[in-house]
Amino acid sequence: MPSTPSPQPARLAAPSSPADAPARRVRVQHLARAKREGRRLTMLTAYDALTAPILESAGVDMLLVGDSLGNVVLGHGSTLPVTLEDMERATGAVARSTSRVLVVADMPFGTYEASPEQAFASAVRLMRAGAHAVKLEGGAPRAAAVRLLTDGGIPVVGHLGYTPQSENAIGGPRLRGRGDQAQPMLDDARALEEAGAVAVVLEMVPADVAAQVTRALSVPTIGIGAGPDTDGQVLVWADMAGMTAWTPSFVRRFGELGEDLRRAASSYVRAVSEGAFPAEENFHRH
Ligand SMILES: Nc1nc(=O)c2c([nH]1)NC[C@@H]1CN(c3ccc(C(=O)N[C@@H](CCC(=O)O)C(=O)O)cc3)CN21
Ligand SMILES: CC(C)C(=O)C(=O)O
Ligand SMILES: [Mg+2]
């Protein structure tokens, strides 16, 4: 009998210990309760069926199919070129490869701003692709769209602070809601909640303003660069895992997957050049 061991199948997506226990599905109806009970919510972005099940098995509550897909996956310089088709394809991949996590899909630039009806038609396409909720950028001017979607059975997450889709109108990435802009941000947050939003992302907001907005709402706030006093946190998964070359200063790199991958590919290159791969166990002679 040959003594070569059979290769171990990779079981990356399968939970392997209680620490990796699958997330209890957070349903949108439970978000306000999670906030009341003081349970902090975790959200990461996801864009494909390769990584989404790994993030789900780590116990994350929500996966955001972010339009950061444009920067992270498609190589664009901003989120503006991202299309509804891009988001449908990524949302489908994330939804098909997960079973418990709440999937939120970003509505891309240009697919919801013209009218509530435009927003509804676009959101329906993301829901058909497998999303459980959609997210859109902006405050009071988006309230009518949030109301129409909510009444039509589509849960909506809001997004205030730095809103990358309007960088050409409001300017680049920097703290939003400082000084006399805090009150308008509070008004926007209240308008979103009043219109039915199930949660609100706060991006690049001073911690004290984020805390104030968090206290003012009964639905959870989810911070990114907004300090510790929000009801949850979100990061771009590739930033969190150390896959991206540069990350915003609000990111902590919880791993160095980019360096790990570079090392693996470099070993492969060396093994092939030296004739060490494929080895006997990797092929059949007859
Ligand atoms: N990989 C990635 N991570 C993100 O968090 C992210 C994306 N892409 N794409 C979509 C938006 C854009 N975001 C950004 C983009 C740039 C900065 C940035 O340049 N930040 C600087 C300056 C901050 C300041 O002036 O206060 C920083 O050092 O953090 C921050 C957030 C957040 N989102
Ligand atoms: C950074 C998060 C909130 C986002 O909107 C995205 O990833 O597109
Ligand atoms: Mg986004």
mmCIF file of C-alpha atoms and ligand atoms in Angstrom:
data_model
loop_
_atom_site.group_PDB
_atom_site.id
_atom_site.type_symbol
_atom_site.label_atom_id
_atom_site.label_comp_id
_atom_site.label_asym_id
_atom_site.label_seq_id
_atom_site.Cartn_x
_atom_site.Cartn_y
_atom_site.Cartn_z
ATOM 1 C CA MET A 1 0.000 0.000 0.000
ATOM 2 C CA PRO A 2 1.294 3.488 -0.736
ATOM 3 C CA SER A 3 2.036 5.391 2.454
ATOM 4 C CA THR A 4 1.254 8.845 1.057
ATOM 5 C CA PRO A 5 -1.424 10.483 3.214
ATOM 6 C CA SER A 6 -4.522 11.666 1.412
ATOM 7 C CA PRO A 7 -4.633 15.459 1.361
ATOM 8 C CA GLN A 8 -6.741 17.042 4.101
ATOM 9 C CA PRO A 9 -9.772 18.737 2.598
ATOM 10 C CA ALA A 10 -9.846 22.453 3.393
ATOM 11 C CA ARG A 11 -12.783 23.212 5.685
ATOM 12 C CA LEU A 12 -12.363 26.925 5.931
ATOM 13 C CA ALA A 13 -16.061 27.700 5.991
ATOM 14 C CA ALA A 14 -17.047 25.077 8.540
ATOM 15 C CA PRO A 15 -17.261 26.079 12.206
ATOM 16 C CA SER A 16 -14.552 24.175 14.060
ATOM 17 C CA SER A 17 -14.926 25.262 17.697
ATOM 18 C CA PRO A 18 -17.489 26.955 19.972
ATOM 19 C CA ALA A 19 -15.563 30.215 19.457
ATOM 20 C CA ASP A 20 -16.411 29.951 15.769
ATOM 21 C CA ALA A 21 -20.065 29.183 16.438
ATOM 22 C CA PRO A 22 -22.363 30.403 13.680
ATOM 23 C CA ALA A 23 -24.153 33.650 14.271
ATOM 24 C CA ARG A 24 -27.741 33.563 15.424
ATOM 25 C CA ARG A 25 -29.491 35.256 12.545
ATOM 26 C CA VAL A 26 -30.203 38.863 13.476
ATOM 27 C CA ARG A 27 -33.438 39.764 11.770
ATOM 28 C CA VAL A 28 -34.205 43.378 11.014
ATOM 29 C CA GLN A 29 -37.187 43.258 13.379
ATOM 30 C CA HIS A 30 -34.753 42.396 16.182
ATOM 31 C CA LEU A 31 -32.303 45.250 15.625
ATOM 32 C CA ALA A 32 -34.087 47.707 17.959
ATOM 33 C CA ARG A 33 -34.345 44.950 20.604
ATOM 34 C CA ALA A 34 -30.632 44.168 20.293
ATOM 35 C CA LYS A 35 -30.006 47.847 20.984
ATOM 36 C CA ARG A 36 -32.336 47.920 24.023
ATOM 37 C CA GLU A 37 -30.598 44.827 25.412
ATOM 38 C CA GLY A 38 -27.196 46.439 24.887
ATOM 39 C CA ARG A 39 -25.966 43.724 22.525
ATOM 40 C CA ARG A 40 -23.280 45.240 20.300
ATOM 41 C CA LEU A 41 -23.753 44.495 16.611
ATOM 42 C CA THR A 42 -20.995 43.437 14.233
ATOM 43 C CA MET A 43 -20.954 44.056 10.507
ATOM 44 C CA LEU A 44 -18.287 43.417 7.865
ATOM 45 C CA THR A 45 -18.412 43.940 4.141
ATOM 46 C CA ALA A 46 -18.437 40.902 1.808
ATOM 47 C CA TYR A 47 -18.395 40.726 -1.964
ATOM 48 C CA ASP A 48 -18.144 37.064 -2.992
ATOM 49 C CA ALA A 49 -18.911 33.422 -2.227
ATOM 50 C CA LEU A 50 -15.271 32.664 -1.392
ATOM 51 C CA THR A 51 -15.038 34.881 1.677
ATOM 52 C CA ALA A 52 -18.652 35.466 2.807
ATOM 53 C CA PRO A 53 -19.108 31.992 4.418
ATOM 54 C CA ILE A 54 -15.828 32.392 6.323
ATOM 55 C CA LEU A 55 -17.019 35.717 7.756
ATOM 56 C CA GLU A 56 -20.415 34.181 8.584
ATOM 57 C CA SER A 57 -18.782 31.281 10.420
ATOM 58 C CA ALA A 58 -16.811 33.792 12.515
ATOM 59 C CA GLY A 59 -20.118 34.938 14.019
ATOM 60 C CA VAL A 60 -20.599 38.339 12.381
ATOM 61 C CA ASP A 61 -24.213 39.567 12.655
ATOM 62 C CA MET A 62 -24.494 41.311 9.296
ATOM 63 C CA LEU A 63 -22.666 41.245 5.975
ATOM 64 C CA LEU A 64 -22.744 44.452 3.962
ATOM 65 C CA VAL A 65 -22.342 44.019 0.234
ATOM 66 C CA GLY A 66 -20.774 47.473 0.119
ATOM 67 C CA ASP A 67 -20.297 49.599 -2.960
ATOM 68 C CA SER A 68 -16.716 49.753 -1.633
ATOM 69 C CA LEU A 69 -16.655 46.757 -4.011
ATOM 70 C CA GLY A 70 -15.689 49.424 -6.558
ATOM 71 C CA ASN A 71 -12.436 50.235 -4.745
ATOM 72 C CA VAL A 72 -11.684 46.896 -3.134
ATOM 73 C CA VAL A 73 -12.578 44.403 -5.879
ATOM 74 C CA LEU A 74 -13.021 46.245 -9.184
ATOM 75 C CA GLY A 75 -10.050 48.609 -9.026
ATOM 76 C CA HIS A 76 -12.009 51.852 -9.395
ATOM 77 C CA GLY A 77 -10.836 55.035 -7.694
ATOM 78 C CA SER A 78 -14.220 55.653 -6.058
ATOM 79 C CA THR A 79 -17.629 54.074 -5.545
ATOM 80 C CA LEU A 80 -19.245 56.159 -8.305
ATOM 81 C CA PRO A 81 -18.646 53.752 -11.236
ATOM 82 C CA VAL A 82 -20.320 50.827 -9.412
ATOM 83 C CA THR A 83 -23.494 49.696 -11.195
ATOM 84 C CA LEU A 84 -26.654 47.979 -10.051
ATOM 85 C CA GLU A 85 -25.521 44.931 -12.074
ATOM 86 C CA ASP A 86 -22.222 44.868 -10.124
ATOM 87 C CA MET A 87 -24.188 44.956 -6.864
ATOM 88 C CA GLU A 88 -26.711 42.310 -7.978
ATOM 89 C CA ARG A 89 -23.914 39.894 -8.921
ATOM 90 C CA ALA A 90 -22.038 40.400 -5.627
ATOM 91 C CA THR A 91 -25.234 40.270 -3.541
ATOM 92 C CA GLY A 92 -26.222 36.999 -5.211
ATOM 93 C CA ALA A 93 -22.831 35.471 -4.478
ATOM 94 C CA VAL A 94 -22.943 36.506 -0.790
ATOM 95 C CA ALA A 95 -26.565 35.396 -0.328
ATOM 96 C CA ARG A 96 -26.073 32.015 -2.045
ATOM 97 C CA SER A 97 -22.988 31.186 0.023
ATOM 98 C CA THR A 98 -24.422 32.055 3.462
ATOM 99 C CA SER A 99 -27.446 30.820 5.391
ATOM 100 C CA ARG A 100 -27.777 32.665 8.689
ATOM 101 C CA VAL A 101 -26.201 36.090 8.441
ATOM 102 C CA LEU A 102 -28.268 39.190 7.596
ATOM 103 C CA VAL A 103 -27.271 40.391 4.117
ATOM 104 C CA VAL A 104 -27.482 44.157 3.508
ATOM 105 C CA ALA A 105 -26.794 45.469 -0.010
ATOM 106 C CA ASP A 106 -25.625 49.010 -0.773
ATOM 107 C CA MET A 107 -27.687 50.858 -3.350
ATOM 108 C CA PRO A 108 -25.094 52.214 -5.791
ATOM 109 C CA PHE A 109 -24.747 55.827 -6.938
ATOM 110 C CA GLY A 110 -27.426 56.945 -9.396
ATOM 111 C CA THR A 111 -29.952 54.201 -8.675
ATOM 112 C CA TYR A 112 -32.096 55.861 -5.975
ATOM 113 C CA GLU A 113 -31.598 59.650 -5.837
ATOM 114 C CA ALA A 114 -33.958 60.698 -8.666
ATOM 115 C CA SER A 115 -37.208 59.611 -6.980
ATOM 116 C CA PRO A 116 -38.664 57.191 -4.428
ATOM 117 C CA GLU A 117 -39.998 55.162 -7.379
ATOM 118 C CA GLN A 118 -36.507 54.844 -8.861
ATOM 119 C CA ALA A 119 -35.255 53.765 -5.428
ATOM 120 C CA PHE A 120 -38.005 51.170 -5.130
ATOM 121 C CA ALA A 121 -37.315 49.625 -8.564
ATOM 122 C CA SER A 122 -33.577 49.436 -7.798
ATOM 123 C CA ALA A 123 -34.095 48.005 -4.309
ATOM 124 C CA VAL A 124 -36.393 45.291 -5.685
ATOM 125 C CA ARG A 125 -33.543 44.107 -7.910
ATOM 126 C CA LEU A 126 -31.175 43.823 -4.931
ATOM 127 C CA MET A 127 -33.825 41.977 -2.898
ATOM 128 C CA ARG A 128 -34.415 39.576 -5.808
ATOM 129 C CA ALA A 129 -30.652 38.983 -5.879
ATOM 130 C CA GLY A 130 -30.857 37.809 -2.251
ATOM 131 C CA ALA A 131 -30.477 40.858 0.006
ATOM 132 C CA HIS A 132 -32.499 41.017 3.253
ATOM 133 C CA ALA A 133 -32.186 44.806 3.442
ATOM 134 C CA VAL A 134 -30.695 47.664 1.421
ATOM 135 C CA LYS A 135 -28.569 50.647 2.476
ATOM 136 C CA LEU A 136 -28.576 54.108 0.937
ATOM 137 C CA GLU A 137 -26.610 57.289 1.634
ATOM 138 C CA GLY A 138 -28.106 60.562 2.866
ATOM 139 C CA GLY A 139 -30.533 62.013 5.398
ATOM 140 C CA ALA A 140 -33.795 63.964 5.201
ATOM 141 C CA PRO A 141 -33.732 64.215 1.362
ATOM 142 C CA ARG A 142 -33.910 60.381 1.289
ATOM 143 C CA ALA A 143 -36.779 60.065 3.801
ATOM 144 C CA ALA A 144 -39.531 59.673 1.168
ATOM 145 C CA ALA A 145 -37.600 56.832 -0.505
ATOM 146 C CA VAL A 146 -36.972 55.142 2.865
ATOM 147 C CA ARG A 147 -40.710 55.357 3.606
ATOM 148 C CA LEU A 148 -41.769 53.908 0.236
ATOM 149 C CA LEU A 149 -39.307 51.002 0.481
ATOM 150 C CA THR A 150 -40.217 50.286 4.104
ATOM 151 C CA ASP A 151 -43.952 50.268 3.295
ATOM 152 C CA GLY A 152 -43.177 47.954 0.363
ATOM 153 C CA GLY A 153 -41.501 45.397 2.641
ATOM 154 C CA ILE A 154 -37.901 46.377 2.000
ATOM 155 C CA PRO A 155 -35.935 47.117 5.182
ATOM 156 C CA VAL A 156 -33.621 50.122 4.787
ATOM 157 C CA VAL A 157 -30.359 51.008 6.541
ATOM 158 C CA GLY A 158 -29.354 54.698 6.421
ATOM 159 C CA HIS A 159 -25.812 56.104 6.073
ATOM 160 C CA LEU A 160 -24.792 59.536 7.436
ATOM 161 C CA GLY A 161 -21.517 61.399 7.971
ATOM 162 C CA TYR A 162 -18.983 60.935 5.213
ATOM 163 C CA THR A 163 -21.015 59.609 2.283
ATOM 164 C CA PRO A 164 -18.523 58.620 -0.447
ATOM 165 C CA GLN A 165 -21.089 58.703 -3.284
ATOM 166 C CA SER A 166 -21.400 62.494 -2.888
ATOM 167 C CA GLU A 167 -17.688 63.260 -2.544
ATOM 168 C CA ASN A 168 -17.900 65.539 -5.600
ATOM 169 C CA ALA A 169 -20.603 67.633 -3.927
ATOM 170 C CA ILE A 170 -19.494 67.595 -0.269
ATOM 171 C CA GLY A 171 -15.733 67.113 -0.611
ATOM 172 C CA GLY A 172 -13.407 64.267 0.315
ATOM 173 C CA PRO A 173 -13.009 61.985 3.319
ATOM 174 C CA ARG A 174 -12.955 63.937 6.585
ATOM 175 C CA LEU A 175 -14.945 64.134 9.794
ATOM 176 C CA ARG A 176 -18.565 65.183 9.279
ATOM 177 C CA GLY A 177 -21.003 66.654 11.773
ATOM 178 C CA ARG A 178 -18.505 68.841 13.614
ATOM 179 C CA GLY A 179 -19.587 72.045 15.365
ATOM 180 C CA ASP A 180 -22.758 73.535 13.909
ATOM 181 C CA GLN A 181 -23.170 70.476 11.629
ATOM 182 C CA ALA A 182 -24.031 68.246 14.602
ATOM 183 C CA GLN A 183 -27.643 69.441 14.825
ATOM 184 C CA PRO A 184 -28.388 68.901 11.085
ATOM 185 C CA MET A 185 -26.936 65.384 11.441
ATOM 186 C CA LEU A 186 -29.218 64.674 14.399
ATOM 187 C CA ASP A 187 -32.183 65.941 12.361
ATOM 188 C CA ASP A 188 -31.180 63.693 9.430
ATOM 189 C CA ALA A 189 -30.885 60.663 11.735
ATOM 190 C CA ARG A 190 -34.316 61.345 13.227
ATOM 191 C CA ALA A 191 -35.813 61.796 9.730
ATOM 192 C CA LEU A 192 -34.418 58.389 8.674
ATOM 193 C CA GLU A 193 -35.760 56.664 11.782
ATOM 194 C CA GLU A 194 -39.139 58.381 11.397
ATOM 195 C CA ALA A 195 -39.274 57.152 7.768
ATOM 196 C CA GLY A 196 -38.693 53.558 8.921
ATOM 197 C CA ALA A 197 -34.919 52.977 8.721
ATOM 198 C CA VAL A 198 -33.944 49.861 10.721
ATOM 199 C CA ALA A 199 -30.381 51.047 11.452
ATOM 200 C CA VAL A 200 -28.083 53.960 10.559
ATOM 201 C CA VAL A 201 -24.400 53.755 9.611
ATOM 202 C CA LEU A 202 -22.315 56.702 10.897
ATOM 203 C CA GLU A 203 -19.093 57.135 8.913
ATOM 204 C CA MET A 204 -16.302 59.510 10.020
ATOM 205 C CA VAL A 205 -18.291 61.319 12.703
ATOM 206 C CA PRO A 206 -16.787 62.783 15.940
ATOM 207 C CA ALA A 207 -17.293 60.282 18.769
ATOM 208 C CA ASP A 208 -19.346 62.683 20.895
ATOM 209 C CA VAL A 209 -21.708 63.445 17.993
ATOM 210 C CA ALA A 210 -22.036 59.709 17.194
ATOM 211 C CA ALA A 211 -22.901 59.107 20.873
ATOM 212 C CA GLN A 212 -25.514 61.864 20.728
ATOM 213 C CA VAL A 213 -27.099 60.402 17.572
ATOM 214 C CA THR A 214 -27.005 56.937 19.170
ATOM 215 C CA ARG A 215 -28.878 58.229 22.234
ATOM 216 C CA ALA A 216 -31.426 60.046 20.058
ATOM 217 C CA LEU A 217 -32.416 56.942 18.052
ATOM 218 C CA SER A 218 -34.227 53.778 19.105
ATOM 219 C CA VAL A 219 -32.783 51.890 16.112
ATOM 220 C CA PRO A 220 -29.088 50.945 16.249
ATOM 221 C CA THR A 221 -26.249 53.083 14.937
ATOM 222 C CA ILE A 222 -23.335 51.257 13.293
ATOM 223 C CA GLY A 223 -20.086 53.188 13.381
ATOM 224 C CA ILE A 224 -17.059 53.323 11.097
ATOM 225 C CA GLY A 225 -14.603 55.961 12.219
ATOM 226 C CA ALA A 226 -17.251 57.179 14.680
ATOM 227 C CA GLY A 227 -15.784 56.178 18.052
ATOM 228 C CA PRO A 228 -16.821 53.605 20.655
ATOM 229 C CA ASP A 229 -20.312 54.847 21.587
ATOM 230 C CA THR A 230 -22.350 53.484 18.683
ATOM 231 C CA ASP A 231 -24.500 50.332 18.894
ATOM 232 C CA GLY A 232 -22.327 48.426 16.432
ATOM 233 C CA GLN A 233 -19.259 48.598 14.211
ATOM 234 C CA VAL A 234 -18.596 47.999 10.520
ATOM 235 C CA LEU A 235 -15.319 47.689 8.589
ATOM 236 C CA VAL A 236 -14.382 46.779 5.055
ATOM 237 C CA TRP A 237 -13.355 43.117 5.472
ATOM 238 C CA ALA A 238 -10.209 43.486 3.392
ATOM 239 C CA ASP A 239 -9.034 46.392 5.585
ATOM 240 C CA MET A 240 -9.859 44.421 8.764
ATOM 241 C CA ALA A 241 -7.895 41.386 7.549
ATOM 242 C CA GLY A 242 -4.862 43.294 6.302
ATOM 243 C CA MET A 243 -5.484 42.589 2.620
ATOM 244 C CA THR A 244 -5.394 46.205 1.445
ATOM 245 C CA ALA A 245 -2.133 48.100 0.927
ATOM 246 C CA TRP A 246 -3.496 51.290 2.527
ATOM 247 C CA THR A 247 -6.267 51.614 5.084
ATOM 248 C CA PRO A 248 -8.073 54.618 6.573
ATOM 249 C CA SER A 249 -6.797 55.565 10.050
ATOM 250 C CA PHE A 250 -10.016 54.311 11.724
ATOM 251 C CA VAL A 251 -9.115 50.728 10.700
ATOM 252 C CA ARG A 252 -7.379 48.131 12.853
ATOM 253 C CA ARG A 253 -5.699 45.363 10.851
ATOM 254 C CA PHE A 254 -6.743 42.193 12.709
ATOM 255 C CA GLY A 255 -4.656 40.008 10.396
ATOM 256 C CA GLU A 256 -2.051 40.182 7.646
ATOM 257 C CA LEU A 257 -3.808 38.162 4.927
ATOM 258 C CA GLY A 258 -2.178 40.172 2.152
ATOM 259 C CA GLU A 259 1.288 39.210 3.379
ATOM 260 C CA ASP A 260 0.149 35.583 3.981
ATOM 261 C CA LEU A 261 -1.173 35.358 0.422
ATOM 262 C CA ARG A 262 1.972 36.927 -1.026
ATOM 263 C CA ARG A 263 4.069 34.355 0.866
ATOM 264 C CA ALA A 264 1.914 31.437 -0.322
ATOM 265 C CA ALA A 265 2.099 32.595 -3.952
ATOM 266 C CA SER A 266 5.830 33.147 -3.651
ATOM 267 C CA SER A 267 6.331 29.570 -2.308
ATOM 268 C CA TYR A 268 4.283 28.275 -5.235
ATOM 269 C CA VAL A 269 6.410 30.223 -7.726
ATOM 270 C CA ARG A 270 9.607 28.904 -6.135
ATOM 271 C CA ALA A 271 8.339 25.285 -5.983
ATOM 272 C CA VAL A 272 7.309 25.313 -9.659
ATOM 273 C CA SER A 273 10.570 26.923 -10.823
ATOM 274 C CA GLU A 274 12.616 24.427 -8.806
ATOM 275 C CA GLY A 275 10.551 21.466 -10.029
ATOM 276 C CA ALA A 276 9.387 20.683 -6.478
ATOM 277 C CA PHE A 277 5.736 20.982 -7.502
ATOM 278 C CA PRO A 278 3.928 18.913 -8.659
ATOM 279 C CA ALA A 279 5.340 16.069 -6.525
ATOM 280 C CA GLU A 280 4.451 12.365 -6.688
ATOM 281 C CA GLU A 281 1.326 12.797 -4.530
ATOM 282 C CA ASN A 282 -0.049 15.496 -6.829
ATOM 283 C CA PHE A 283 -0.423 13.428 -10.023
ATOM 284 C CA HIS A 284 -0.918 9.961 -11.475
ATOM 285 C CA ARG A 285 1.666 8.351 -13.753
ATOM 286 C CA HIS A 286 -0.910 6.016 -15.362
HETATM 287 N N1 LIG B 1 -10.881 49.798 1.441
HETATM 288 C C1 LIG B 1 -11.846 50.681 1.734
HETATM 289 N N2 LIG B 1 -12.110 50.950 3.025
HETATM 290 C C2 LIG B 1 -13.101 51.832 3.364
HETATM 291 O O1 LIG B 1 -13.343 52.051 4.577
HETATM 292 C C3 LIG B 1 -13.848 52.448 2.323
HETATM 293 C C4 LIG B 1 -13.546 52.112 0.983
HETATM 294 N N3 LIG B 1 -12.530 51.252 0.711
HETATM 295 N N4 LIG B 1 -14.257 52.643 -0.058
HETATM 296 C C5 LIG B 1 -15.499 53.341 0.225
HETATM 297 C C6 LIG B 1 -15.391 54.160 1.433
HETATM 298 C C7 LIG B 1 -14.440 55.330 1.295
HETATM 299 N N5 LIG B 1 -13.911 55.439 2.624
HETATM 300 C C8 LIG B 1 -12.815 56.227 2.969
HETATM 301 C C9 LIG B 1 -11.935 56.658 1.984
HETATM 302 C C10 LIG B 1 -10.838 57.408 2.301
HETATM 303 C C11 LIG B 1 -10.594 57.764 3.615
HETATM 304 C C12 LIG B 1 -9.385 58.590 3.952
HETATM 305 O O2 LIG B 1 -8.687 59.059 3.044
HETATM 306 N N6 LIG B 1 -9.069 58.800 5.200
HETATM 307 C C13 LIG B 1 -7.837 59.449 5.647
HETATM 308 C C14 LIG B 1 -8.074 60.908 5.910
HETATM 309 C C15 LIG B 1 -8.968 61.161 7.096
HETATM 310 C C16 LIG B 1 -9.077 62.621 7.524
HETATM 311 O O3 LIG B 1 -8.658 63.533 6.802
HETATM 312 O O4 LIG B 1 -9.584 62.827 8.641
HETATM 313 C C17 LIG B 1 -7.312 58.705 6.859
HETATM 314 O O5 LIG B 1 -6.122 58.795 7.123
HETATM 315 O O6 LIG B 1 -8.089 57.971 7.485
HETATM 316 C C18 LIG B 1 -11.468 57.349 4.607
HETATM 317 C C19 LIG B 1 -12.584 56.577 4.273
HETATM 318 C C20 LIG B 1 -14.483 54.462 3.494
HETATM 319 N N7 LIG B 1 -14.857 53.393 2.588
HETATM 320 C C1 LIG B 2 -17.877 51.467 4.556
HETATM 321 C C2 LIG B 2 -19.278 50.930 4.483
HETATM 322 C C3 LIG B 2 -20.180 51.535 5.502
HETATM 323 C C4 LIG B 2 -19.836 51.067 3.096
HETATM 324 O O1 LIG B 2 -20.757 51.781 2.821
HETATM 325 C C5 LIG B 2 -19.190 50.268 2.032
HETATM 326 O O2 LIG B 2 -18.372 49.390 2.333
HETATM 327 O O3 LIG B 2 -19.517 50.511 0.863
HETATM 328 MG MG MG B 3 -21.007 52.044 0.721
#
